[in-house]
mmCIF file of C-alpha atoms and ligand atoms in Angstrom:
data_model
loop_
_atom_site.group_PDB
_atom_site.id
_atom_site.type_symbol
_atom_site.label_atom_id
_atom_site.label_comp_id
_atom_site.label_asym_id
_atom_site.label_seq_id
_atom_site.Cartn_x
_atom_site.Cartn_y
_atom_site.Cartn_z
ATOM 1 C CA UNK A 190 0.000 0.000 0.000
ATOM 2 C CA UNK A 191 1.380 3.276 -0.969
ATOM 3 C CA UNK A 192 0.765 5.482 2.085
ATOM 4 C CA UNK A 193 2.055 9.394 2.361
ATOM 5 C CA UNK A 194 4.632 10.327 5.188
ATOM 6 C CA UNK A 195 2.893 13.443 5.530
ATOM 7 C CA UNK A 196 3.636 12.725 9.607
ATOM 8 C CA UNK A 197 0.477 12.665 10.288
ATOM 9 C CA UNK A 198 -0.220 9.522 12.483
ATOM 10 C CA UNK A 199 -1.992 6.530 10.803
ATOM 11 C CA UNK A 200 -4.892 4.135 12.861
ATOM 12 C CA UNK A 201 -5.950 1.073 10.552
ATOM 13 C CA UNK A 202 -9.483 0.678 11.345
ATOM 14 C CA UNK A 203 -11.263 -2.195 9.505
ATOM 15 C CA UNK A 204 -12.907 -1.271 5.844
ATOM 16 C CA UNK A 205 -15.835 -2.802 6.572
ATOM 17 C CA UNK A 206 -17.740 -5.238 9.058
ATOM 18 C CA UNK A 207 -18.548 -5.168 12.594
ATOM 19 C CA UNK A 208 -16.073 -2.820 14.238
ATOM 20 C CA UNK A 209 -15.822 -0.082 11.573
ATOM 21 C CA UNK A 210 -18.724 2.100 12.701
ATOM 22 C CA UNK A 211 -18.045 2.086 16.396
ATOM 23 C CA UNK A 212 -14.329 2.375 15.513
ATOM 24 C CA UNK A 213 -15.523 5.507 13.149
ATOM 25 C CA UNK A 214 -17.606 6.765 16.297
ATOM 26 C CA UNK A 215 -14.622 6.827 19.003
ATOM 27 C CA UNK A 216 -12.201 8.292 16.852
ATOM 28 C CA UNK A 217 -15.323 10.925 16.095
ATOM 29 C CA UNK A 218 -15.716 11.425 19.918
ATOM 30 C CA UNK A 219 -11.728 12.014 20.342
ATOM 31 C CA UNK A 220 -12.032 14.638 18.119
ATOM 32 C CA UNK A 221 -10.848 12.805 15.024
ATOM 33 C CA UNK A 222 -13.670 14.000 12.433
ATOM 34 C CA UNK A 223 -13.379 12.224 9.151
ATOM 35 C CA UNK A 224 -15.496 12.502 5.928
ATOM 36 C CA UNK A 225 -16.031 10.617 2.757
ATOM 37 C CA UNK A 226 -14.849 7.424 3.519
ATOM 38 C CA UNK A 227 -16.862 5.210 2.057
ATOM 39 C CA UNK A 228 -14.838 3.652 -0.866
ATOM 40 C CA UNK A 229 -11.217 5.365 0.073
ATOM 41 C CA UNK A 230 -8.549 3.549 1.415
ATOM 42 C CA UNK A 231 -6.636 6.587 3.327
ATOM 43 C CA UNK A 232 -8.676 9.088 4.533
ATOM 44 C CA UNK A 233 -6.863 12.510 6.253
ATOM 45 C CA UNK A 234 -8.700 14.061 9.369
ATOM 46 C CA UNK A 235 -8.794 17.883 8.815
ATOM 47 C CA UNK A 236 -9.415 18.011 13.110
ATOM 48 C CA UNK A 237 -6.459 16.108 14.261
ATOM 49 C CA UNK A 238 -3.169 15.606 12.649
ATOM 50 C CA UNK A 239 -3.927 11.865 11.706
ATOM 51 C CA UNK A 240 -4.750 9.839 8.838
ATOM 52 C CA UNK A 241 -6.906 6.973 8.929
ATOM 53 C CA UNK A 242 -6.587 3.584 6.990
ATOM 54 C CA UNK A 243 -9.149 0.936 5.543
ATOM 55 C CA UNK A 244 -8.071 -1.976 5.718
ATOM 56 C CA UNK A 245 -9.555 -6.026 6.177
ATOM 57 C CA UNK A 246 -9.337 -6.667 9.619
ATOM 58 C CA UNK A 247 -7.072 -9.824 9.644
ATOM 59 C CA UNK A 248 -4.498 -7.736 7.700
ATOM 60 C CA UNK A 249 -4.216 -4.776 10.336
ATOM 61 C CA UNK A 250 -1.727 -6.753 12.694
ATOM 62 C CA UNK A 251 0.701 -6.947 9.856
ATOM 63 C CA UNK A 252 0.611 -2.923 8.637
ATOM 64 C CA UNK A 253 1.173 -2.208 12.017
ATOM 65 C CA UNK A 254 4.050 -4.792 12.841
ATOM 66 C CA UNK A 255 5.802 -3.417 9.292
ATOM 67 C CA UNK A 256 4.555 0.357 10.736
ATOM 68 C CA UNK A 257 2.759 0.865 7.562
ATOM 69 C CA UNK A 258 0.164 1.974 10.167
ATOM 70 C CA UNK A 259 1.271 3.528 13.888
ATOM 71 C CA UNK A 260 -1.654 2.006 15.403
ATOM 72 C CA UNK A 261 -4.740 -0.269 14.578
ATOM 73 C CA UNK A 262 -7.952 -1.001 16.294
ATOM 74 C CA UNK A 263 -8.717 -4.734 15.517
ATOM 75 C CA UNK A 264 -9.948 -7.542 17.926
ATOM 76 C CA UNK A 265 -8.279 -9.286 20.221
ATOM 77 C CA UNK A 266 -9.129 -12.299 18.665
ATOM 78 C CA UNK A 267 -7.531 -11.490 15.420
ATOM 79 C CA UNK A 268 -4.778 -10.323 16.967
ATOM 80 C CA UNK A 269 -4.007 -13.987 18.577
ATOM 81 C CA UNK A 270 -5.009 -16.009 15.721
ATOM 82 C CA UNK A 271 -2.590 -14.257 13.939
ATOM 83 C CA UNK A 272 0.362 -14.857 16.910
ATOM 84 C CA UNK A 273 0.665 -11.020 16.836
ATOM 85 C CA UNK A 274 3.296 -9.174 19.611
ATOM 86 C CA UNK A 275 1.927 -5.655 19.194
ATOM 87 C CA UNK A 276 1.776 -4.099 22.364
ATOM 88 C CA UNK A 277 -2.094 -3.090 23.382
ATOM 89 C CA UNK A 278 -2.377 0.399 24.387
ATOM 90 C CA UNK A 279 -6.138 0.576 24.747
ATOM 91 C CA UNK A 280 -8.841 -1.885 25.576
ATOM 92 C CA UNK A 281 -11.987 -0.380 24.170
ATOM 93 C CA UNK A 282 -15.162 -2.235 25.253
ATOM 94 C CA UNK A 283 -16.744 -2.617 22.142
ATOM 95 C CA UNK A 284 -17.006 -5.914 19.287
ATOM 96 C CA UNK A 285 -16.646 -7.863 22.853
ATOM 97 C CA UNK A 286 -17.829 -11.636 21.736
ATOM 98 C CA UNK A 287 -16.554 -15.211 22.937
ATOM 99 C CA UNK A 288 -14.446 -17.802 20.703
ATOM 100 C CA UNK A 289 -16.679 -20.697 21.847
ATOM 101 C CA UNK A 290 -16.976 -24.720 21.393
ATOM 102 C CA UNK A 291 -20.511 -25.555 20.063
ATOM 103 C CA UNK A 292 -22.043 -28.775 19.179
ATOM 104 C CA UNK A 293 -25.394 -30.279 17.870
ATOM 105 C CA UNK A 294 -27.686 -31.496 20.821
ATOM 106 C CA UNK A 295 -27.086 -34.869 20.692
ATOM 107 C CA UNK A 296 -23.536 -34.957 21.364
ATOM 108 C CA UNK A 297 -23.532 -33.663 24.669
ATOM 109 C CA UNK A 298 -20.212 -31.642 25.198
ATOM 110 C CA UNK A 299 -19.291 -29.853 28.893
ATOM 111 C CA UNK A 300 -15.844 -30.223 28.958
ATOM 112 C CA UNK A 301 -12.807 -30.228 27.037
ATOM 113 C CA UNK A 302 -11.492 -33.935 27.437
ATOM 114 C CA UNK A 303 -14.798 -34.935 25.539
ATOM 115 C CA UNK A 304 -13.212 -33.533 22.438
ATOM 116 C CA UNK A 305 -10.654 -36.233 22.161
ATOM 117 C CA UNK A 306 -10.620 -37.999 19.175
ATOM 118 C CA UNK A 307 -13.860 -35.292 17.559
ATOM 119 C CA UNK A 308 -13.075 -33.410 14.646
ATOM 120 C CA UNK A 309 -13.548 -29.980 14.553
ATOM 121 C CA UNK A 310 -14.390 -26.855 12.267
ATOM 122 C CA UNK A 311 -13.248 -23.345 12.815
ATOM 123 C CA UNK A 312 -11.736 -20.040 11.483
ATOM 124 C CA UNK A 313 -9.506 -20.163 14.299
ATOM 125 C CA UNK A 314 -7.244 -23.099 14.301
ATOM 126 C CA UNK A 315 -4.268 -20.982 16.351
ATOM 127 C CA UNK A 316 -6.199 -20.060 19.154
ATOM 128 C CA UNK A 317 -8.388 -23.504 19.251
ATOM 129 C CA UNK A 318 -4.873 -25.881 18.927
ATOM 130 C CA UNK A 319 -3.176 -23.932 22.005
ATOM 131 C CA UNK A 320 -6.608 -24.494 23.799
ATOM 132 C CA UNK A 321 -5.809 -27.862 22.958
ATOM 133 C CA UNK A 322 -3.111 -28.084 24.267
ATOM 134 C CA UNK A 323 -3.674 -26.542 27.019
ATOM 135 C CA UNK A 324 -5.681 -29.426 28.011
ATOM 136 C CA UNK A 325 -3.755 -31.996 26.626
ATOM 137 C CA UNK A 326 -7.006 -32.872 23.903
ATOM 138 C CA UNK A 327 -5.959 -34.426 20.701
ATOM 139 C CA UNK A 328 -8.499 -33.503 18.011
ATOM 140 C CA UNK A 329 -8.703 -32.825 14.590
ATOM 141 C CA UNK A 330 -8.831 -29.651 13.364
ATOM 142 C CA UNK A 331 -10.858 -27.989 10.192
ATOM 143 C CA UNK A 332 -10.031 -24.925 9.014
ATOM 144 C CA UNK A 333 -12.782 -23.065 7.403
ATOM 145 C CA UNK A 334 -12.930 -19.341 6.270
ATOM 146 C CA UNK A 335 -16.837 -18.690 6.755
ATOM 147 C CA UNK A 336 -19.934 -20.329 7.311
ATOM 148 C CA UNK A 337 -18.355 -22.610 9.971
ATOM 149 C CA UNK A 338 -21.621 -23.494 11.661
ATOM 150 C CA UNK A 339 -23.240 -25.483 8.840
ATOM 151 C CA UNK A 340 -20.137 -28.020 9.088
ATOM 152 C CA UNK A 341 -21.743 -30.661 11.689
ATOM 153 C CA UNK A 342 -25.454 -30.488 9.693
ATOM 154 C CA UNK A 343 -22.715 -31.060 6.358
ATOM 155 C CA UNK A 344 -20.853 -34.296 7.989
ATOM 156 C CA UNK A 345 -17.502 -32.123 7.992
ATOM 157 C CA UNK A 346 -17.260 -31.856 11.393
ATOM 158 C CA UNK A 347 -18.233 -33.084 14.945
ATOM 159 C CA UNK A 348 -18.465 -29.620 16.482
ATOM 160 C CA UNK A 349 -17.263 -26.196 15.826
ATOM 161 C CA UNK A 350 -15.163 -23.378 17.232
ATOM 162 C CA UNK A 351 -16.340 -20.227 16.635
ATOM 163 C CA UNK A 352 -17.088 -16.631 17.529
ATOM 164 C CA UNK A 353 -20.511 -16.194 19.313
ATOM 165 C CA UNK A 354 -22.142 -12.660 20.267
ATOM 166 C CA UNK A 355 -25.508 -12.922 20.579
ATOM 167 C CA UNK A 356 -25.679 -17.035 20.096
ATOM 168 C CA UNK A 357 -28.775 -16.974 17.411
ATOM 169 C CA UNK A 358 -26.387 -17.888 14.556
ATOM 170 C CA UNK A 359 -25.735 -20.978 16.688
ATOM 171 C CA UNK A 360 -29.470 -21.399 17.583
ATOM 172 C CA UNK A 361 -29.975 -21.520 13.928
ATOM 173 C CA UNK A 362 -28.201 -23.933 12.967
ATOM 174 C CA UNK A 363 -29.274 -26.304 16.176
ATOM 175 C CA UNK A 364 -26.025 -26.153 17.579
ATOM 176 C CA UNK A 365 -25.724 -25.853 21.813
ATOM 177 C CA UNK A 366 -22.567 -23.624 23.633
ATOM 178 C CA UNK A 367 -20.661 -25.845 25.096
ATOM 179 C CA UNK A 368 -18.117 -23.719 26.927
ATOM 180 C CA UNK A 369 -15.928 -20.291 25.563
ATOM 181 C CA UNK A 370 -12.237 -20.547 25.120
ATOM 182 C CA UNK A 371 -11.302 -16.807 24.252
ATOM 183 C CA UNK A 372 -12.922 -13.759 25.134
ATOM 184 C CA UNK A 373 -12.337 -11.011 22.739
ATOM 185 C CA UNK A 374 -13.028 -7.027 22.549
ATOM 186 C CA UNK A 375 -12.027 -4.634 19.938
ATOM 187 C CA UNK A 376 -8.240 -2.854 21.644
ATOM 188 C CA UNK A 377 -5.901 -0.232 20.076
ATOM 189 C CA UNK A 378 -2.494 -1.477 19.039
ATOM 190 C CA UNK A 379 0.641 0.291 18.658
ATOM 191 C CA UNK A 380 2.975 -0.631 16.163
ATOM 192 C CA UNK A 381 6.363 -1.250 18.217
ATOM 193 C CA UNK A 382 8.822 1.673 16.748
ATOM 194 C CA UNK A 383 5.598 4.550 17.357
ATOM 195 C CA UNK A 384 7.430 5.608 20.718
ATOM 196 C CA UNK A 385 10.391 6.327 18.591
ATOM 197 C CA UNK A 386 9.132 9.248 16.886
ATOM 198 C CA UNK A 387 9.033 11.937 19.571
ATOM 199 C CA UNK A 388 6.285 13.533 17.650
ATOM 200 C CA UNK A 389 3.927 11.079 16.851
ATOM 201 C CA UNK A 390 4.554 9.552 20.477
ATOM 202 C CA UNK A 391 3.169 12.839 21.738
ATOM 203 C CA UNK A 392 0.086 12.687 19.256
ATOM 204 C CA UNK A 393 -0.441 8.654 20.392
ATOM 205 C CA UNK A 394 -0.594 9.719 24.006
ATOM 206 C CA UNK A 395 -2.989 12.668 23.545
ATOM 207 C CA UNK A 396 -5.300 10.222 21.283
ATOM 208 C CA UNK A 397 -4.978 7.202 23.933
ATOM 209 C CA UNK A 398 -5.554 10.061 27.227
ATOM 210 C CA UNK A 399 -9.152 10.873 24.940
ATOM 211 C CA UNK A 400 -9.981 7.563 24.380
ATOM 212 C CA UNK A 401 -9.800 6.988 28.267
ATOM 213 C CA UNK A 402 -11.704 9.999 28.994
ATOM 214 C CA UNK A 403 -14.424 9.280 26.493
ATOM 215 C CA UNK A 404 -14.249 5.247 27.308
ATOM 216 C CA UNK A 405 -14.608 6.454 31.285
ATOM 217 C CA UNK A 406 -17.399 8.930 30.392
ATOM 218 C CA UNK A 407 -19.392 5.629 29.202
ATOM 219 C CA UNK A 408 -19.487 4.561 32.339
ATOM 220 C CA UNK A 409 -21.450 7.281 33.557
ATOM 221 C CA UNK A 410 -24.247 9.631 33.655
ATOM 222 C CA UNK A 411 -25.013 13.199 34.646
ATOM 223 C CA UNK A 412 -28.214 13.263 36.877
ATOM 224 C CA UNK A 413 -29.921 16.374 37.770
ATOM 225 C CA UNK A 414 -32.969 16.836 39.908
ATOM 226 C CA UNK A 415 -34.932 19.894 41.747
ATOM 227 C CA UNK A 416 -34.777 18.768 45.950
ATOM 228 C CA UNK A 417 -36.233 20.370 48.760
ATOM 229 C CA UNK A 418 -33.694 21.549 50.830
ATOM 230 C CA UNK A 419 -34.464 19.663 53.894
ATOM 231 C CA UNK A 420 -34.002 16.535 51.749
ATOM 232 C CA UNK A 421 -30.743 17.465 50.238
ATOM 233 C CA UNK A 422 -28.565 15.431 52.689
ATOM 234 C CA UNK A 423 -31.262 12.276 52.516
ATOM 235 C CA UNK A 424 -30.560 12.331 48.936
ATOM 236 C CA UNK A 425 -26.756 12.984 48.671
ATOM 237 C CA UNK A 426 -26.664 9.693 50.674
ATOM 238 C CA UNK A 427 -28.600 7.644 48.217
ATOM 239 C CA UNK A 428 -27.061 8.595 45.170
ATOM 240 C CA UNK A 429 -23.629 6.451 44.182
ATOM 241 C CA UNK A 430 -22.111 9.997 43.486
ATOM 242 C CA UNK A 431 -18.409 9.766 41.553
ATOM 243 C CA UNK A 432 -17.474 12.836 43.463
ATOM 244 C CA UNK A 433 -19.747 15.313 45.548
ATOM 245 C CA UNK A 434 -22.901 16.111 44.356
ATOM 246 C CA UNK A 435 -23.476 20.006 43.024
ATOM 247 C CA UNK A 436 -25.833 22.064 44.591
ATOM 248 C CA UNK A 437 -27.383 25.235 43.183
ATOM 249 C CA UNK A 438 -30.256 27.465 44.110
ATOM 250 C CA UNK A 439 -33.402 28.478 42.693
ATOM 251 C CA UNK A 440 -35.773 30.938 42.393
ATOM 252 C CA UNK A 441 -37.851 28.870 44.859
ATOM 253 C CA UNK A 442 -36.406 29.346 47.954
ATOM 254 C CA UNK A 443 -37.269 26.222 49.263
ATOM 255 C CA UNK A 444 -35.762 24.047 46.894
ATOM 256 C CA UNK A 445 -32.678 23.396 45.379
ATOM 257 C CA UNK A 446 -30.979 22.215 41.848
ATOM 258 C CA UNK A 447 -29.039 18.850 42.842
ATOM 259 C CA UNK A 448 -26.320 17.958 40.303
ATOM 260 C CA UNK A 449 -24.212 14.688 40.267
ATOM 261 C CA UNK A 450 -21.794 12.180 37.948
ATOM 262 C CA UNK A 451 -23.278 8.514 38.759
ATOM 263 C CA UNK A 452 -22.217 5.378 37.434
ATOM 264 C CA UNK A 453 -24.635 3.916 34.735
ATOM 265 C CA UNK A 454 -27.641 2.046 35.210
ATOM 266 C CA UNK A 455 -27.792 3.374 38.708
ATOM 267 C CA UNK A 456 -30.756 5.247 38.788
ATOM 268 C CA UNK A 457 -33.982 2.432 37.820
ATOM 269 C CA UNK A 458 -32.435 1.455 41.714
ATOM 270 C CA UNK A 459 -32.866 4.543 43.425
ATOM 271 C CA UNK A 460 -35.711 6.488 41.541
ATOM 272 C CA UNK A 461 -38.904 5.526 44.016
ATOM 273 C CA UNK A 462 -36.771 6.422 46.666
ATOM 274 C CA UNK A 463 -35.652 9.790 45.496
ATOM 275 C CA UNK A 464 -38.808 10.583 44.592
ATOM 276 C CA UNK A 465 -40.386 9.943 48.561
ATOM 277 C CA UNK A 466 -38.171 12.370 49.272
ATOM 278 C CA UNK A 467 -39.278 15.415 47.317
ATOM 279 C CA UNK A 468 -37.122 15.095 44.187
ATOM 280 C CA UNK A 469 -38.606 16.543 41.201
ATOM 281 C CA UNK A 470 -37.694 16.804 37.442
ATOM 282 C CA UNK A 471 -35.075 14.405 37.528
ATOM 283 C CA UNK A 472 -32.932 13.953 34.414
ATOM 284 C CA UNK A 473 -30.261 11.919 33.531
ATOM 285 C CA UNK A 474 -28.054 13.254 30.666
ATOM 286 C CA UNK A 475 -24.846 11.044 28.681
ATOM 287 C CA UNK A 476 -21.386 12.555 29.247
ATOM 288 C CA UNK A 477 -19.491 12.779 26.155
ATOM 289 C CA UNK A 478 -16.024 12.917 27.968
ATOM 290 C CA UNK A 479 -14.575 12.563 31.231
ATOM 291 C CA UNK A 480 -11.488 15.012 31.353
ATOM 292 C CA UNK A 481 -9.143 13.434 34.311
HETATM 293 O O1 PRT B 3 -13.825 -8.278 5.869
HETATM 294 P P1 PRT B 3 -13.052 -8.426 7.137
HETATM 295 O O2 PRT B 3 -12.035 -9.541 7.079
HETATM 296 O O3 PRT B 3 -12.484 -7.120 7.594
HETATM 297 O O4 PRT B 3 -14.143 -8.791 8.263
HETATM 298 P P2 PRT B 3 -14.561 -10.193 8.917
HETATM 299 O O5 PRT B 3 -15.759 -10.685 8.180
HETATM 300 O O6 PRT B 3 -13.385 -11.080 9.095
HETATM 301 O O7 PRT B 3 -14.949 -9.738 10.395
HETATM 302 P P3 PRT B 3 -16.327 -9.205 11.008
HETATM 303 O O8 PRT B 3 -16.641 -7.837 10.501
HETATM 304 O O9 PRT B 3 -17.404 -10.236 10.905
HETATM 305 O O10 PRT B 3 -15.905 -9.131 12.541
HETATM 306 C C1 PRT B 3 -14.892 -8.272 12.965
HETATM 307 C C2 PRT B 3 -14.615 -8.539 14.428
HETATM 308 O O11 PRT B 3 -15.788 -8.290 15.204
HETATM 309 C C3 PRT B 3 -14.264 -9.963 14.794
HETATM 310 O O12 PRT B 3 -12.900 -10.263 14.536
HETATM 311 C C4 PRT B 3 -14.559 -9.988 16.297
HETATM 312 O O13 PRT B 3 -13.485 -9.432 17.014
HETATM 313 C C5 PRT B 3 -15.747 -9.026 16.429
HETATM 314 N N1 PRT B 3 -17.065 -9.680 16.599
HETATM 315 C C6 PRT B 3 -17.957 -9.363 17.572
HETATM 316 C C7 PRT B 3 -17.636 -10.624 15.843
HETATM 317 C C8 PRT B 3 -18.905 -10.890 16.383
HETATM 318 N N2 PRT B 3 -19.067 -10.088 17.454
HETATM 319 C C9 PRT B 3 -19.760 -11.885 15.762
HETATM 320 N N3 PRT B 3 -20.883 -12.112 16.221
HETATM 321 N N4 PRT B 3 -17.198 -11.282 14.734
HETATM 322 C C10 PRT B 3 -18.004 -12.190 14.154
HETATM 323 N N5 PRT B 3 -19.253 -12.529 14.625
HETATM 324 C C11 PRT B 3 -20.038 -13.543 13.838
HETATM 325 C C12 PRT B 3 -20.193 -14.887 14.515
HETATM 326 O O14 PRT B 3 -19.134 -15.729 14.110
HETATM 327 C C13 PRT B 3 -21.503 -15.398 13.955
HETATM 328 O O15 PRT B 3 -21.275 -16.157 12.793
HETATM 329 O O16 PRT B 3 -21.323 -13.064 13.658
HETATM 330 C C14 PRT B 3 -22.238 -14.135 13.558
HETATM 331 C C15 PRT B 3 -23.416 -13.775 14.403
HETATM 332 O O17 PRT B 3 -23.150 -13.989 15.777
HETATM 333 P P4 PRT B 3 -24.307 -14.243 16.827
HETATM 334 O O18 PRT B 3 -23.765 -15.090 17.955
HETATM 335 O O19 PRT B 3 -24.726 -12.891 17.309
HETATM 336 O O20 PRT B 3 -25.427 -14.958 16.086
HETATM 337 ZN ZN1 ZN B 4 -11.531 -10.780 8.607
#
């Protein structure tokens, strides 16, 4: 790939499949705005001094070992299959799914000794033959690019190994979980020369500090709510505030604006009881970023 050293920084993101959108999204929430990349391989950001590349996902490990790319966001479980040593910078707690053993009902599978002797089909015949043996199991693998759960309804195979988010693709095809072997998520890796470059080390650790501050904002939620003021301490102590709840007045002297930073999916818990005790108008607003 012929890529300009304009030294800007360049992220391989993948082209186009599961993690390109939400990879699109943080880089959008970091500040990294880019347009008109739907058929282009490079695309500059006019926002940040980066350019990003398209690229298939099982080739990103590679552009970044070579440093065709600085860094890449791929999953974790492409970055095994392919025995890759980049170092992860960044875990970033999205295109999280399991590598798991699966099985048609009849042959009943809980454990990995019961795989002795089977044959098995899967896309990932690194990460399932170190499983292997792991647990000293001796079992033959398939390897299959796509379509790996029809291979026990074809005869191919016994069981397979495969990734599994929601489990309906497994459901379809009448095949039962047996047990996971791999968790994955989507992480940011750095290719292993970056740090070398004084300058694009200082643009990698600006980029990774905003993907912690918007990755930490996700974990949160800004709640606000008018109190009376004789409930205000009753409520600060049933809110899981981050920090100290804000408290502002209003034109009714009686009551006051509470403001606070709680962790997500707190408030269903707490609502009835905030409520007994006066609170009106309660909102609860996303954060965009968490500056530490
Ligand atoms: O073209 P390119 O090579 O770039 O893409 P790809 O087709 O190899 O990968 P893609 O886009 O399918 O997945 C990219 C990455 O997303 C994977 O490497 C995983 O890290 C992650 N991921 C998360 C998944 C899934 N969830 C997932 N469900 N990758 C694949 N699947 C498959 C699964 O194998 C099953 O066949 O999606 C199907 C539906 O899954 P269920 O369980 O929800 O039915
Ligand atoms: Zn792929």
């Amino acid at each position: 790939m012929n890529v300009v050293n304009n030294g800007n920084l360049k992220i391989a993101v993948q082209k186009k499949g599961r993690l390109t959108d939400k990879s699109i999204e943080l880089l959008k929430l970091c500040g990294i705005e880019i347009e008109n990349y739907a058929e282009r391989l490079v695309v500059s950001s006019a926002s940040f001094p980066v350019d990003v590349l398209f690229l298939r996902d099982d080739d990103i490990p590679e552009y970044v070992q070579d440093g065709v790319a600085d860094l890449g966001i791929v999953g974790e479980n492409v970055l095994c299959e392919k025995s890759s040593t980049l170092d992860i910078l960044e875990k970033l707690q999205f295109g999280k799914c399991r590598i798991m053993i699966a099985a048609p009902e009849r042959f009943d599978i809980s454990q990995p000794l019961e795989l002795e002797g089977k044959t098995i089909a899967t896309s990932y015949p690194k990460i399932l033959q170190s499983y292997l043996d792991e647990n000293a199991v001796t079992a033959k693998i398939i390897e299959l690019s796509g379509s790996v759960e029809i291979a026990p309804a074809l005869g191919v195979a016994d069981a397979i190994c495969d990734i599994v988010s929601t489990g309906n693709t497994l459901m379809m095809n009448k095949l039962k979980k047996a047990f996971a072997i791999f968790e994955s998520q989507a992480v940011l890796v750095s290719s292993p020369v970056i740090m070398q470059d004084e300058k694009k080390a200082q643009i990698v650790r600006e980029l990774a500090r905003r993907i912690r501050s918007v990755l930490s904002a996700r974990h949160s939620k800004y709640l606000m709510m008018n109190v009376p003021k004789s409930s205000v301490e009753k409520i600060t102590s049933i809110i899981p505030a981050l920090k100290s709840p804000t408290i502002l007045p209003l034109a009714d002297p009686e009551q006051v604006a509470l403001h606070a930073v709680i962790p997500t999916g707190h408030l269903w818990n707490m609502v009835d009881e905030l409520k007994q005790n006066g609170a009106t108008g309660i909102l609860l607003l996303p954060i965009e970023n968490m500056i530490e």
